[in-house]
Structures are given as structure tokens and as C-alpha cells.
Tab-separated table of C-alpha atoms in Angstrom:
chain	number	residue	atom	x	y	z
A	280	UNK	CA	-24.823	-21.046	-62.227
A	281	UNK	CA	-22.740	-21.251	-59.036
A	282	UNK	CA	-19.018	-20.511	-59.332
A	283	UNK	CA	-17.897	-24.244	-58.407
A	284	UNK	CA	-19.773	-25.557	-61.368
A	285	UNK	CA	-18.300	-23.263	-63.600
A	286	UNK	CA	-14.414	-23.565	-62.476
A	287	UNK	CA	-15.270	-27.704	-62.751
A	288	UNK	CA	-16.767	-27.496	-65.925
A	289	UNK	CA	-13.318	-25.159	-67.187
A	290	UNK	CA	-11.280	-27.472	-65.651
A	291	UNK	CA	-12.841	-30.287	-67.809
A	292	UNK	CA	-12.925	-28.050	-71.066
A	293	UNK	CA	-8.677	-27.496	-70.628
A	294	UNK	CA	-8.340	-30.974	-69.803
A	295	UNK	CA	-10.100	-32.142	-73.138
A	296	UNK	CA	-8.404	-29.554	-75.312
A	297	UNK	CA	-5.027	-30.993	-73.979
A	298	UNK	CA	-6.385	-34.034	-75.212
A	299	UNK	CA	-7.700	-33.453	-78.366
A	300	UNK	CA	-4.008	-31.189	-78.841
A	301	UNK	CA	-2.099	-34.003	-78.113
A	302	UNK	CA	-4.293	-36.140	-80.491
A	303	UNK	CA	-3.847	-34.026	-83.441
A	304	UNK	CA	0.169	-33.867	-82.961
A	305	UNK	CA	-0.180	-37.316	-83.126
A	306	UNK	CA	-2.400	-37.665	-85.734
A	307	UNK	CA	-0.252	-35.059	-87.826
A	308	UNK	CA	2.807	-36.990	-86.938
A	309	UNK	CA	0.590	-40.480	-88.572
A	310	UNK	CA	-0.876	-38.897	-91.815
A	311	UNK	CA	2.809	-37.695	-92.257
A	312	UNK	CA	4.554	-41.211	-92.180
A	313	UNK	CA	1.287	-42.497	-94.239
A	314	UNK	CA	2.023	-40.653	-97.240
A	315	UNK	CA	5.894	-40.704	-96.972
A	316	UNK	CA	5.607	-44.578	-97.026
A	317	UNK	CA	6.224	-46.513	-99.840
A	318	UNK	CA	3.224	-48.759	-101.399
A	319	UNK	CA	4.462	-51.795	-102.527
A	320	UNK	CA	0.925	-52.871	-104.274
A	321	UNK	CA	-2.642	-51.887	-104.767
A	322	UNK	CA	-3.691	-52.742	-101.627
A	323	UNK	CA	-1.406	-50.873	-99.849
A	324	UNK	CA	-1.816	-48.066	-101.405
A	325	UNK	CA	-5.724	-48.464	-101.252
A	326	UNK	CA	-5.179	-49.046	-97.288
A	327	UNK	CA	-2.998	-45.893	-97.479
A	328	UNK	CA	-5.643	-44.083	-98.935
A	329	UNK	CA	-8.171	-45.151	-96.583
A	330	UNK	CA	-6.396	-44.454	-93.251
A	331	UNK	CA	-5.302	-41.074	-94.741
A	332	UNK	CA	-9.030	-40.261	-95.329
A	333	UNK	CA	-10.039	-42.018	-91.869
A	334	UNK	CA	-7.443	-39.412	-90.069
A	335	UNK	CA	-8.096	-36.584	-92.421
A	336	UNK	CA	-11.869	-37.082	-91.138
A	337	UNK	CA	-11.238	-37.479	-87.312
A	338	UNK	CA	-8.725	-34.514	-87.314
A	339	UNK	CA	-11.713	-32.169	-89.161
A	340	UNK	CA	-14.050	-33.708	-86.102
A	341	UNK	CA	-11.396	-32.988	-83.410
A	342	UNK	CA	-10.591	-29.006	-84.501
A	343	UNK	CA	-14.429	-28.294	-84.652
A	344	UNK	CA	-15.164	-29.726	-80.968
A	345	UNK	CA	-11.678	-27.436	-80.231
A	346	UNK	CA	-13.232	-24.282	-81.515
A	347	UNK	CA	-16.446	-25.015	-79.964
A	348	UNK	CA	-14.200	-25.382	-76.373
A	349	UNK	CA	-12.289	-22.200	-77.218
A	350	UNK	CA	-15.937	-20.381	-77.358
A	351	UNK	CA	-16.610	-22.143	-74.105
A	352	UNK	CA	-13.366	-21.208	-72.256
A	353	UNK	CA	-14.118	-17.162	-73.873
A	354	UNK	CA	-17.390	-17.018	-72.725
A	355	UNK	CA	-16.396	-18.228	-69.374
A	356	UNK	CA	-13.615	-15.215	-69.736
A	357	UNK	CA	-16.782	-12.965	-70.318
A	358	UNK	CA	-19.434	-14.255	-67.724
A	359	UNK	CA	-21.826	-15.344	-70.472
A	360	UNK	CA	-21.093	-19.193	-70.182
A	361	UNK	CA	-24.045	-21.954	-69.664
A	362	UNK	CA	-26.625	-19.341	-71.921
A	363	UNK	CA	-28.429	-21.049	-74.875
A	364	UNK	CA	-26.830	-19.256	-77.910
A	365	UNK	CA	-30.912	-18.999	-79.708
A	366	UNK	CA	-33.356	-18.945	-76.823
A	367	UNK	CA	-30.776	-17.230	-74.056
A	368	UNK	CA	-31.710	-19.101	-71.395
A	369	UNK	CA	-29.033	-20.896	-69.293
A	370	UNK	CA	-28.641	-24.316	-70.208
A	371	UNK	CA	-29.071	-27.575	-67.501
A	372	UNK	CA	-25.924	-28.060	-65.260
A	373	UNK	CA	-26.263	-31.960	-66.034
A	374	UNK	CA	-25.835	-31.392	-70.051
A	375	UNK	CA	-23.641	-29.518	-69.533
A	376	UNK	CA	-21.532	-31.985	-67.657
A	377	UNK	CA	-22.052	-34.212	-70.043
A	378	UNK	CA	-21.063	-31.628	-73.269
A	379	UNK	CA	-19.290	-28.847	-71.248
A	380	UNK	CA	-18.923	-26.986	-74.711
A	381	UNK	CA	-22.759	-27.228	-76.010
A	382	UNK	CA	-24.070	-23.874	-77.116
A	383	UNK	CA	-27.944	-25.330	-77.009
A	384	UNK	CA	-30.367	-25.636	-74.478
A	385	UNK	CA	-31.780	-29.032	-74.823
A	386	UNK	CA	-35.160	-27.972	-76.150
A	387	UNK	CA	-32.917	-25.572	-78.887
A	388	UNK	CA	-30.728	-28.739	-80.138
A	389	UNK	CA	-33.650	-30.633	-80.536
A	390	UNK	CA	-35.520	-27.892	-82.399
A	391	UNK	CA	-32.048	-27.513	-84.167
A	392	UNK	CA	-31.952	-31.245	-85.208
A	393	UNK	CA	-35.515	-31.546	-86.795
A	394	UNK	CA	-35.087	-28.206	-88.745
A	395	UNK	CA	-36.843	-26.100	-86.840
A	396	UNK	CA	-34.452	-23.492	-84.707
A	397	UNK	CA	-33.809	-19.893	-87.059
């Protein structure tokens, strides 16, 4: 993989992680004033409830694809970054524009998907 495409595809990885940083402040700072508000019937407490879980949810989703970027931004540290983590061949520029952080060859995720990677 040429040099360029690596520092572009870092440069997207610490622009996302700012992102998803900022988003789970914010979140944190939401789930917070959820649960220090004050129902005032059933339904606000069951809409409470339900954007508590909704956050609860996204926030789980958002610190998985930031340890999956931390790997990224390490391996890029270590000169082992674009290399399928099963068949250890480098994975296509293009998905990795799309996914900077995947750890799969296409033909791996696939096999991955339908049961069949060890």
C-alpha cells in the first residue's frame, strides 16, 4: 500500500474517532439528564426507558467501532495496516476507504458472515 493511502486513510480514522468522542460526551451528558428527570406518568417514564435503552445501545455500537479504529491507528504505528487479520493478505484500497478500520479482506467477511471463517 503506498504511503499516501495510508496517511489519508489515518487521517480519516482520527477524524472519526473525534467524532464518535464527541458523540459519546454527548450522549453521556443525555442518558445523564434522562434519568435525573422527573416522570410525571407512565408514559414518560416508559419514553424514559426507551431513549435510555436507545442511547445505552448506540453508545455500546460507537465504543466497539472506537476500539476497532484504535487497532487500526496501532497497526498503522506497526506497519502491519491494510492485512486481512485470517487470510493475511492486504485488503482492497477501495474497502478500505469505505471501512478504514475493517480487519477482513472481502472474501474473509463474507466467509465470516455465512459461518464459515475459523
Amino acid at each position: 500500500m503506498k504511503e499516501n493511502d495510508i496517511q489519508f486513510l489515518k487521517e480519516i480514522l482520527e477524524k472519526r474517532k473525534q467524532v464518535i468522542l464527541e458523540n459519546l460526551k454527548g450522549n453521556s451528558k443525555e442518558i445523564k439528564a434522562l434519568h435525573n428527570s422527573v416522570p410525571s406518568d407512565n408514559i414518560d417514564f416508559s419514553t424514559i426507558e426507551s431513549n435510555s435503552q436507545i442511547n445505552f445501545t448506540i453508545n455500546a455500537n460507537l465504543k466497539q467501532e472506537l476500539k476497532e479504529i484504535e487497532e487500526s491507528l496501532n497497526k498503522i504505528k506497526n506497519n502491519n495496516f491494510g492485512i486481512c487479520e485470517s487470510c493475511e493478505e492486504f485488503i482492497d484500497i477501495e474497502r478500505l476507504k469505505i471501512k478504514p478500520h475493517a480487519k477482513y479482506c472481502i472474501n474473509c467477511r463474507e466467509n465470516l458472515e455465512k459461518g464459515e471463517l475459523v
